[in-house]
Short mmCIF file of C-alpha atoms in Angstrom, two decimals:
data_model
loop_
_atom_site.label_atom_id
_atom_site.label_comp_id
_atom_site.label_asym_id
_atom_site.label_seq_id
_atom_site.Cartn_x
_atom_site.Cartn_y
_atom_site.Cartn_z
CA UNK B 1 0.00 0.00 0.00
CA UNK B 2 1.19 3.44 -0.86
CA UNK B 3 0.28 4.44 2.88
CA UNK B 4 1.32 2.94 5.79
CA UNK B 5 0.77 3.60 9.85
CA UNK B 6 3.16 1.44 12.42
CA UNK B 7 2.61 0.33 15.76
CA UNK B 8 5.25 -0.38 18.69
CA UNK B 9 6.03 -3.58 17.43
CA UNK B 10 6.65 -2.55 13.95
CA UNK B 11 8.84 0.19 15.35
CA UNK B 12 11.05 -2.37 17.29
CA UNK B 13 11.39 -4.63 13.88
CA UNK B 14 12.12 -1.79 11.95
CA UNK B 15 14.82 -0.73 14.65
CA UNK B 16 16.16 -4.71 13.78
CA UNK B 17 16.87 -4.11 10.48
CA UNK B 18 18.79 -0.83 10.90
CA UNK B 19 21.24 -2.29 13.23
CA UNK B 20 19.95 -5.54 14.27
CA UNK B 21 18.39 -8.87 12.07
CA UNK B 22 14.68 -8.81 10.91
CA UNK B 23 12.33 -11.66 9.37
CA UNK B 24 9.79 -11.14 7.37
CA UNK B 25 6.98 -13.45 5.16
CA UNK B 26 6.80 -12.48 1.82
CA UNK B 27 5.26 -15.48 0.46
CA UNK B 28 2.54 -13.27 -0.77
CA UNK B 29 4.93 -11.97 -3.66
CA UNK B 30 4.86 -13.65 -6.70
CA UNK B 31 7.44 -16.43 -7.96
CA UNK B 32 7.00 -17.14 -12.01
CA UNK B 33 9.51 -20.06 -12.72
CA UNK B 34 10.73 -19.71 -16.32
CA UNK B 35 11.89 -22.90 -18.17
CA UNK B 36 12.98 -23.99 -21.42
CA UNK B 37 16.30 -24.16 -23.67
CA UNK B 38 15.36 -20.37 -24.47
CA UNK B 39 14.63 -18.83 -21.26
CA UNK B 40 17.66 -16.54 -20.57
CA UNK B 41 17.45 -15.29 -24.15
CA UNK B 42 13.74 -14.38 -23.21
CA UNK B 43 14.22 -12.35 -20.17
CA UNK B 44 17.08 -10.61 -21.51
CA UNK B 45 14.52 -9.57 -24.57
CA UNK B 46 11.66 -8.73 -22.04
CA UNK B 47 13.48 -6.40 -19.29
CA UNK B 48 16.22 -4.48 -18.31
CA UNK B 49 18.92 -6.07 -17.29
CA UNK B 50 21.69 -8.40 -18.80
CA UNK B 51 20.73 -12.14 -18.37
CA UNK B 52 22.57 -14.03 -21.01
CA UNK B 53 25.71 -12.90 -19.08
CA UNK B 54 24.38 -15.18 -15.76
CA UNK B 55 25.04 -18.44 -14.83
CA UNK B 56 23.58 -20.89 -12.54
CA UNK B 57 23.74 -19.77 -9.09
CA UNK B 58 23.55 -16.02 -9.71
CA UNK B 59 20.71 -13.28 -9.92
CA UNK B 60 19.74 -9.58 -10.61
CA UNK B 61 16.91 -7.24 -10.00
CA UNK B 62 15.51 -6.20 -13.32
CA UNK B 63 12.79 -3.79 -14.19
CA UNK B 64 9.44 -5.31 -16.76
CA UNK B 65 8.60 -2.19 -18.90
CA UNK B 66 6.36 -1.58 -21.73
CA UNK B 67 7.11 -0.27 -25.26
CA UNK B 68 7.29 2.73 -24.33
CA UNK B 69 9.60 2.47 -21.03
CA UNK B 70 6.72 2.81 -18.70
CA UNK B 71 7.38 0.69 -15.41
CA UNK B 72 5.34 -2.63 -14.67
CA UNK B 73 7.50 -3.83 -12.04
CA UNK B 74 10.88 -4.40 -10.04
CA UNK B 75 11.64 -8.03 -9.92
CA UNK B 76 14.47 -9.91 -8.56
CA UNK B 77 15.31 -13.01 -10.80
CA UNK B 78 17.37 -16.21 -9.64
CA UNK B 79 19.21 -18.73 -12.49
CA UNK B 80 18.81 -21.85 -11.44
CA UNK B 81 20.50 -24.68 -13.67
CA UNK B 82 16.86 -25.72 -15.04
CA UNK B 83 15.16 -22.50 -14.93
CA UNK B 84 15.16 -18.92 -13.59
CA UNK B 85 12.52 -17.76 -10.64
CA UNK B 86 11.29 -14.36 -10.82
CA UNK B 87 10.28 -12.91 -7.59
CA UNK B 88 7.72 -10.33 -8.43
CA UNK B 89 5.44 -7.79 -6.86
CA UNK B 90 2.22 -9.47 -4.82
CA UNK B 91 0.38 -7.13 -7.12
CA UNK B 92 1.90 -8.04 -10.32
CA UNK B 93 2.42 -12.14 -10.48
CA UNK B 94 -1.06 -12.24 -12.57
CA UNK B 95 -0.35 -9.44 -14.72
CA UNK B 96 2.72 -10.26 -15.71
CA UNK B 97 1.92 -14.32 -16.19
CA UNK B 98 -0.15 -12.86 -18.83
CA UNK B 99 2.46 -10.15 -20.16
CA UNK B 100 4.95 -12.69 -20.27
CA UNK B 101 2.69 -15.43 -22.18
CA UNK B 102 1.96 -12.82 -24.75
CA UNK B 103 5.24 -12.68 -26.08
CA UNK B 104 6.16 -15.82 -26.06
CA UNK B 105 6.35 -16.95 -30.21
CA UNK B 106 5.62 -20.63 -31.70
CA UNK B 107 8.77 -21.65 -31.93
CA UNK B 108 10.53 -20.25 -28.62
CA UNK B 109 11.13 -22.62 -25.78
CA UNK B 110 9.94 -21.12 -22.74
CA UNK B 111 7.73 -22.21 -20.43
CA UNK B 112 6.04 -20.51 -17.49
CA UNK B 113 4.28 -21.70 -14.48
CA UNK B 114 3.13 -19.86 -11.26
CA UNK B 115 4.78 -21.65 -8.40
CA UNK B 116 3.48 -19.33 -5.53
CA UNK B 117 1.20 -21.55 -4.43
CA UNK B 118 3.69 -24.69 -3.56
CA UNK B 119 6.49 -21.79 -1.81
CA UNK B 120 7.29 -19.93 0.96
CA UNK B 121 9.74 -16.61 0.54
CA UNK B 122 11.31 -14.96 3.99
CA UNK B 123 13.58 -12.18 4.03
CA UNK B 124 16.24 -11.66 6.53
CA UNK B 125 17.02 -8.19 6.90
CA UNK B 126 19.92 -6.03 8.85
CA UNK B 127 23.44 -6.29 9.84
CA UNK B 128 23.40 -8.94 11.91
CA UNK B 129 21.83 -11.20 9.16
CA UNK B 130 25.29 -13.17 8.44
CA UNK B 131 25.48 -14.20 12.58
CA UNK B 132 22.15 -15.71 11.86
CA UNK B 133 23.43 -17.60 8.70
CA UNK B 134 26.59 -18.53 11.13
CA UNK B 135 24.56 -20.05 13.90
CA UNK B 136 22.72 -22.32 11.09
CA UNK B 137 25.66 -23.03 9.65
CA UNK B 138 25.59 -22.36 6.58
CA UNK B 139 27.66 -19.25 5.80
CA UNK B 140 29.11 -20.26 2.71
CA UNK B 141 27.18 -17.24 0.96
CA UNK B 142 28.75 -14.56 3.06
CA UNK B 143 30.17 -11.86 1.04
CA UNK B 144 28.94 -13.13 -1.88
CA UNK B 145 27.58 -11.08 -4.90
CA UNK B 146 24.16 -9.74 -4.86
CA UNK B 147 21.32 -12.42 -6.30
CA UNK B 148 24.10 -15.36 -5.37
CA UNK B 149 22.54 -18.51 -4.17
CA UNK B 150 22.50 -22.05 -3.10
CA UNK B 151 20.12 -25.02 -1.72
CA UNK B 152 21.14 -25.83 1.85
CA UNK B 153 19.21 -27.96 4.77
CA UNK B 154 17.69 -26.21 7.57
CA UNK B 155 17.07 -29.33 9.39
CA UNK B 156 14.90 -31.33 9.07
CA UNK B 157 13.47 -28.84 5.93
CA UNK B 158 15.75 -29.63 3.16
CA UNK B 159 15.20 -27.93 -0.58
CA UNK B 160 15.84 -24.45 1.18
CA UNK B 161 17.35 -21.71 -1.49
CA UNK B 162 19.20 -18.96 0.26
CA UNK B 163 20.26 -16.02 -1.84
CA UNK B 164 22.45 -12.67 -1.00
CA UNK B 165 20.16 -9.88 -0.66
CA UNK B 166 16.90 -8.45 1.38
CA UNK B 167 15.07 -6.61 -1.17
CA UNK B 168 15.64 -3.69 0.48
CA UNK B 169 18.94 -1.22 1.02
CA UNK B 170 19.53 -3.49 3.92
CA UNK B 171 22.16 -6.18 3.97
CA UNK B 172 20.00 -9.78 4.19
CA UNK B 173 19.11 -12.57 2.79
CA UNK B 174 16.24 -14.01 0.72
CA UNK B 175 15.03 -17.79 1.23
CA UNK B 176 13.00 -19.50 -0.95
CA UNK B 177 11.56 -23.30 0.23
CA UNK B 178 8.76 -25.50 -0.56
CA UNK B 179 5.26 -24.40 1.48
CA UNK B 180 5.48 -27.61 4.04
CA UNK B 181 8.70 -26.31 5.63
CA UNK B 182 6.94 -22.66 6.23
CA UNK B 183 6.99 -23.08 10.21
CA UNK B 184 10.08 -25.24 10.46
CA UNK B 185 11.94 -22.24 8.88
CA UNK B 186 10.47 -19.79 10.26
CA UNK B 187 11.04 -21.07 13.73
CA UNK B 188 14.62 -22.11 13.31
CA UNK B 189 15.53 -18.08 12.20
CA UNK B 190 13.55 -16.48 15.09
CA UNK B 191 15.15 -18.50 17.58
CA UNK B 192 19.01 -17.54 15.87
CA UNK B 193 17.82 -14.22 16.70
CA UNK B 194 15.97 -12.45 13.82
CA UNK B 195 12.97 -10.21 14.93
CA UNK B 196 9.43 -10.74 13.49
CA UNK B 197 8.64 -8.07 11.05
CA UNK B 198 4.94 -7.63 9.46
CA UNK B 199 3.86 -6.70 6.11
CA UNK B 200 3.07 -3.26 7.17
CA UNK B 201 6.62 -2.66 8.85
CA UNK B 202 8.31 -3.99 5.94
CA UNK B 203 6.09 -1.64 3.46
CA UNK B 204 6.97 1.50 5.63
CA UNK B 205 10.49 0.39 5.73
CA UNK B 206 10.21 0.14 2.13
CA UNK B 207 9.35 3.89 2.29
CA UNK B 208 11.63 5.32 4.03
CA UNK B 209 14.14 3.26 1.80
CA UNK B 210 12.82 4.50 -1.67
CA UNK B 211 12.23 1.07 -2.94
CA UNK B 212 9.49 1.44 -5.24
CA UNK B 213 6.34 -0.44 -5.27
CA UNK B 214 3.39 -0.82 -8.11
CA UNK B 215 0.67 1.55 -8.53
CA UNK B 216 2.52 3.68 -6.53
CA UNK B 217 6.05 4.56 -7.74
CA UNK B 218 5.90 1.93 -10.58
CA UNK B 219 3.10 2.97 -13.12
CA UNK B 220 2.57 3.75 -16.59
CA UNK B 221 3.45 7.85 -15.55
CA UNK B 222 6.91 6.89 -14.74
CA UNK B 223 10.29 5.13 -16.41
CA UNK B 224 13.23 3.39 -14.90
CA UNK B 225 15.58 6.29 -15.01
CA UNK B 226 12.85 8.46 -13.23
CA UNK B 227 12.58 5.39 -10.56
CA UNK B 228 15.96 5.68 -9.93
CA UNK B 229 16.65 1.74 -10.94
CA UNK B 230 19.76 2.45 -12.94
CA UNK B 231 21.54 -0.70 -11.30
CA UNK B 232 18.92 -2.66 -12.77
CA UNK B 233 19.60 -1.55 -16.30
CA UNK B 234 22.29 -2.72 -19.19
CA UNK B 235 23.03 -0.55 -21.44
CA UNK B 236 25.25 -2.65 -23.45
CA UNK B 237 23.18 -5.54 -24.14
CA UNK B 238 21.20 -4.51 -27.29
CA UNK B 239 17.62 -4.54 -27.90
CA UNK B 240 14.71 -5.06 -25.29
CA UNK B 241 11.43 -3.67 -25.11
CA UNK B 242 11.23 -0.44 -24.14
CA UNK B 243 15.22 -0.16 -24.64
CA UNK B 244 15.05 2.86 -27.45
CA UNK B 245 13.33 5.22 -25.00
CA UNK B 246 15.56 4.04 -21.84
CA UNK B 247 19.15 4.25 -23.87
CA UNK B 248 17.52 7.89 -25.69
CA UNK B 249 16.83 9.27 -21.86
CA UNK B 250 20.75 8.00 -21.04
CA UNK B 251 22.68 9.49 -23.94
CA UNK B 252 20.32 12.97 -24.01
CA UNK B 253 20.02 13.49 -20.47
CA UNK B 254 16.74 13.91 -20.59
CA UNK B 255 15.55 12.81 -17.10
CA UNK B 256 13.11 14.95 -16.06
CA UNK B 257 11.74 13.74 -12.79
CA UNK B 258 13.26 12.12 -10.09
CA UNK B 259 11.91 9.72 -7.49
CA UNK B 260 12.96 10.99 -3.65
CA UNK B 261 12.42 11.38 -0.21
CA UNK B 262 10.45 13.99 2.18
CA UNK B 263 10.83 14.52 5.39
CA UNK B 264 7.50 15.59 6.21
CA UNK B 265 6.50 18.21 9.59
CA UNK B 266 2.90 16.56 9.55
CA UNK B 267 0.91 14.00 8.14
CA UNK B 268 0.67 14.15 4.35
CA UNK B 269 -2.72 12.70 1.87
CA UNK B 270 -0.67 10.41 -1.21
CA UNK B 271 -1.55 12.03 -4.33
CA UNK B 272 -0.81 15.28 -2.75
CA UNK B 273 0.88 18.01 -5.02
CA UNK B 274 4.28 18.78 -4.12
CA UNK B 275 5.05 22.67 -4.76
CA UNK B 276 8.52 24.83 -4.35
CA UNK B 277 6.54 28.38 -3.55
CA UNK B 278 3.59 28.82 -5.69
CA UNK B 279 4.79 26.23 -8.51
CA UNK B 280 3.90 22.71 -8.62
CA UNK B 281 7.06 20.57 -9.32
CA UNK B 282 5.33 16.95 -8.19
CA UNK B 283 3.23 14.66 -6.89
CA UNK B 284 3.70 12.66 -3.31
CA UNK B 285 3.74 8.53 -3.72
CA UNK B 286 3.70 7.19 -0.63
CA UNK B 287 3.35 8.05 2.71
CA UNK B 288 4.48 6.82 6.12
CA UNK B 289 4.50 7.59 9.83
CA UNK B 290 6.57 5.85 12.20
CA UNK B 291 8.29 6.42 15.69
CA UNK B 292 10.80 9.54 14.14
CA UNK B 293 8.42 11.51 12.13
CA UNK B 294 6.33 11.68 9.02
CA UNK B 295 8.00 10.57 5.44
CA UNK B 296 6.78 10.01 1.81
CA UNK B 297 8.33 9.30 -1.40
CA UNK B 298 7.68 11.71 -4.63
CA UNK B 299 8.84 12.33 -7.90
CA UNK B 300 9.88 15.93 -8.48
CA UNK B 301 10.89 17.93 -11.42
CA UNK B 302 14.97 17.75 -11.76
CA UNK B 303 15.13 21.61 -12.31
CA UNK B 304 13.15 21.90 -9.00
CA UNK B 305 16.05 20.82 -7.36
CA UNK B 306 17.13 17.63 -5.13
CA UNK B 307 18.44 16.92 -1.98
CA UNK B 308 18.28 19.75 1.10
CA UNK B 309 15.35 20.95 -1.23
CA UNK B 310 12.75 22.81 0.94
CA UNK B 311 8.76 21.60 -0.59
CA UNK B 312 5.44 21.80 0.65
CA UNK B 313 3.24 18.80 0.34
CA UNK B 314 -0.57 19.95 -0.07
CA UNK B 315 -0.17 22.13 2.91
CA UNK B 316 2.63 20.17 4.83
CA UNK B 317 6.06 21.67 5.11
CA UNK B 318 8.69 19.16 3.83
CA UNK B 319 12.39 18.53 2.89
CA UNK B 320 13.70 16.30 0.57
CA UNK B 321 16.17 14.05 1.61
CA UNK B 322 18.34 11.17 0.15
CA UNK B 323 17.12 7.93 -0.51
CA UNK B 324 19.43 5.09 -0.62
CA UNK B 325 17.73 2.10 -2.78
CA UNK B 326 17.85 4.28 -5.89
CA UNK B 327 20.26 6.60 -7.30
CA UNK B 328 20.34 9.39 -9.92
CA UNK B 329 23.60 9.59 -11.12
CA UNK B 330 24.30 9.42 -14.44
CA UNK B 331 26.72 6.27 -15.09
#
C-alpha cells in the first residue's frame, strides 16, 4: 500500500533491520519459474537487465517495462541450472503471467508456471543477518555477490534456497523453500535471533528506503531512469522492449523527474501536489509515519532541485532528503 501507519512492534522490527536482524513473510509476492532451452534469451529480450551474461547460481533485479519504457514492475530473478525464478510484486504475479505469455512466439522454448502456491519466501534483513546464517551453519554465501545462491538444509526442511540480498537497502538474505517447511523455517531463524517483522513494517520500511512499489512509484506515468533503478539496467546488451526510449533518456540526459524522499513536519494525503513556492514541481507517492516523524516518497521535477530541497506537500512543510535504494547519477 502506498500508505502505511506502524505500531510499537513494527517500530522495534524496523529498529532490527537498521542495526539488528529482521524476518519477514513475503510469500505473498509472486514467484513465475521460467523454463525452457530459451529462457535466458527471453528475459534478456523482455526487461532491463543483462541475463545471457548469468550463470547458474547467480541473480539480478531487473525492471518489466512496456514499449514505451513505462514501469510494470521491479523483480528480482534467480538462475537456477533448469530454470530462472522471478520474484515479483504481490500485485503483479497475474499481470505479468499474462504479459509474459503474450510474447512468447511458436517456436521459442519457454515455459512458465506460477509456483506461488507450492512456496514460501522470507527475508532476513539487517546487519546482523550473516550471525544468523553462522549459527545455522551455513555461511558459505557470506560476502557473496548480490542475487548469489545455493540449496542448503535447515534441518529437518531440506530444498531451502538462500540467496544474498533483502530486497531492500539493507544487507539480508532471501530464502525461498517449498510451502510444508513454512513453520520449520520460520522457527529455526527467530530463535538464531531475527525479529518478526509484518507486512506493514516492511512496506513503511520500504518507504523510508525508496524502494518502489506498483501503482505507486511503478506505473505507466513513470520510467526506470525516473525510478531511480539504474543498477537494474544494461546498457550494453542490445535490444529489449522499451530499450530505445531508456538508452535515448541516457545518452540525451533527458531525465526529467526524479523519485525521492520527504521529510515531512505533519501528516501528508498520497496524491498530494508537491510545490517549491507557488509552482507545482510533483506529486507525493507514498506516505508513512513511524516512531521519528512523518515521510513520503515523490517524484519531483529535476530543475526543482534535489536533496536539502525545501517543498510543501498539499499544505505540509517538507524537505527532501536522500534515498538510498535508488540513485540518480548518471553512469
Amino acid at each position: 500500500m502506498p500508505t502505511s501507519t506502524i505500531d510499537d512492534k513494527d517500530a522495534a522490527a524496523i529498529q532490527a533491520a537498521r542495526i539488528g536482524v529482521a524476518i519477514c513473510d513475503r510469500t505473498a509476492w509472486g514467484r513465475i519459474k521460467v523454463a525452457g532451452d530459451d529462457r535466458l534469451n527471453f528475459l534478456h529480450n523482455q526487461s532491463t537487465n543483462n541475463f545471457q551474461i548469468l550463470k547458474p547460481g547467480q541473480g539480478c533485479d531487473t525492471v518489466f517495462v512496456t514499449s514505451t519504457a513505462r514501469t510494470i514492475d521491479l523483480a528480482t530473478a534467480y538462475v537456477r541450472e533448469d530454470a530462472v525464478i522471478l520474484l515479483v510484486s504481490p500485485n503483479r504475479r497475474q499481470y505479468l503471467m499474462e504479459w509474459l505469455d503474450k510474447y512468447i512466439f511458436f517456436a521459442d522454448k519457454v515455459e512458465l508456471s506460477d509456483i506461488t502456491e507450492y512456496t514460501n519466501t522470507f527475508s532476513l534483513i539487517g546487519p546482523r543477518s550473516d550471525a544468523v546464517l553462522e549459527k545455522l551453519g551455513i555461511g558459505e554465501l557470506i560476502g557473496q555477490p548480490y542475487g548469489s545462491h545455493k540449496v542448503y538444509t535447515i534441518a529437518p526442511a531440506e530444498g531451502v534456497r538462500i540467496a544474498v540480498g533483502s530486497g531492500l537497502a539493507a544487507p539480508g538474505y532471501t530464502f525461498t523453500f517449498p510451502n510444508t517447511d513454512k513453520a520449520t523455517v520460520w522457527n529455526k531463524l527467530l530463535e538464531a535471533g531475527a525479529v518478526e517483522m509484518s507486512d506493514r513494517a516492511w512496506d513503511a520500511l520500504r518507504i523510508l528506503q525508496g524502494r518502489p512499489a506498483p501503482d505507486a512509484e511503478l506505473t505507466d506515468d513513470y520510467n526506470p531512469l525516473e525510478v531511480g533503478l539504474w543498477q537494474t539496467i544494461s546498457f550494453t546488451k542490445g535490444c529489449y522492449i522499451g530499450q530505445e526510449t531508456i538508452a535515448r533518456l541516457n545518452t540525451y540526459k533527458g531525465v526529467k523527474q526524479h523519485l525521492l524522499g520527504i521529510r515531512l513536519s505533519a501528516p501528508a494525503e498520497v496524491g498530494s501536489a508537491i510545490a517549491v513556492g507557488d509552482e507545482k514541481v510533483g506529486k507525493l507517492t507514498s506516505y508513512t509515519e513511524t516512531a521519528d516523524g512523518y515521510f513520503g516518497l515523490g517524484y519531483i521535477r529535476t530543475k526543482a532541485g534535489g536533496v536539502g530541497l525545501k517543498v510543501k506537500v498539499g499544505e505540509t512543510e517538507g524537505e527532501v532528503i536522500e534515498i538510498p535504494f535508488v540513485s540518480h547519477d548518471y553512469p
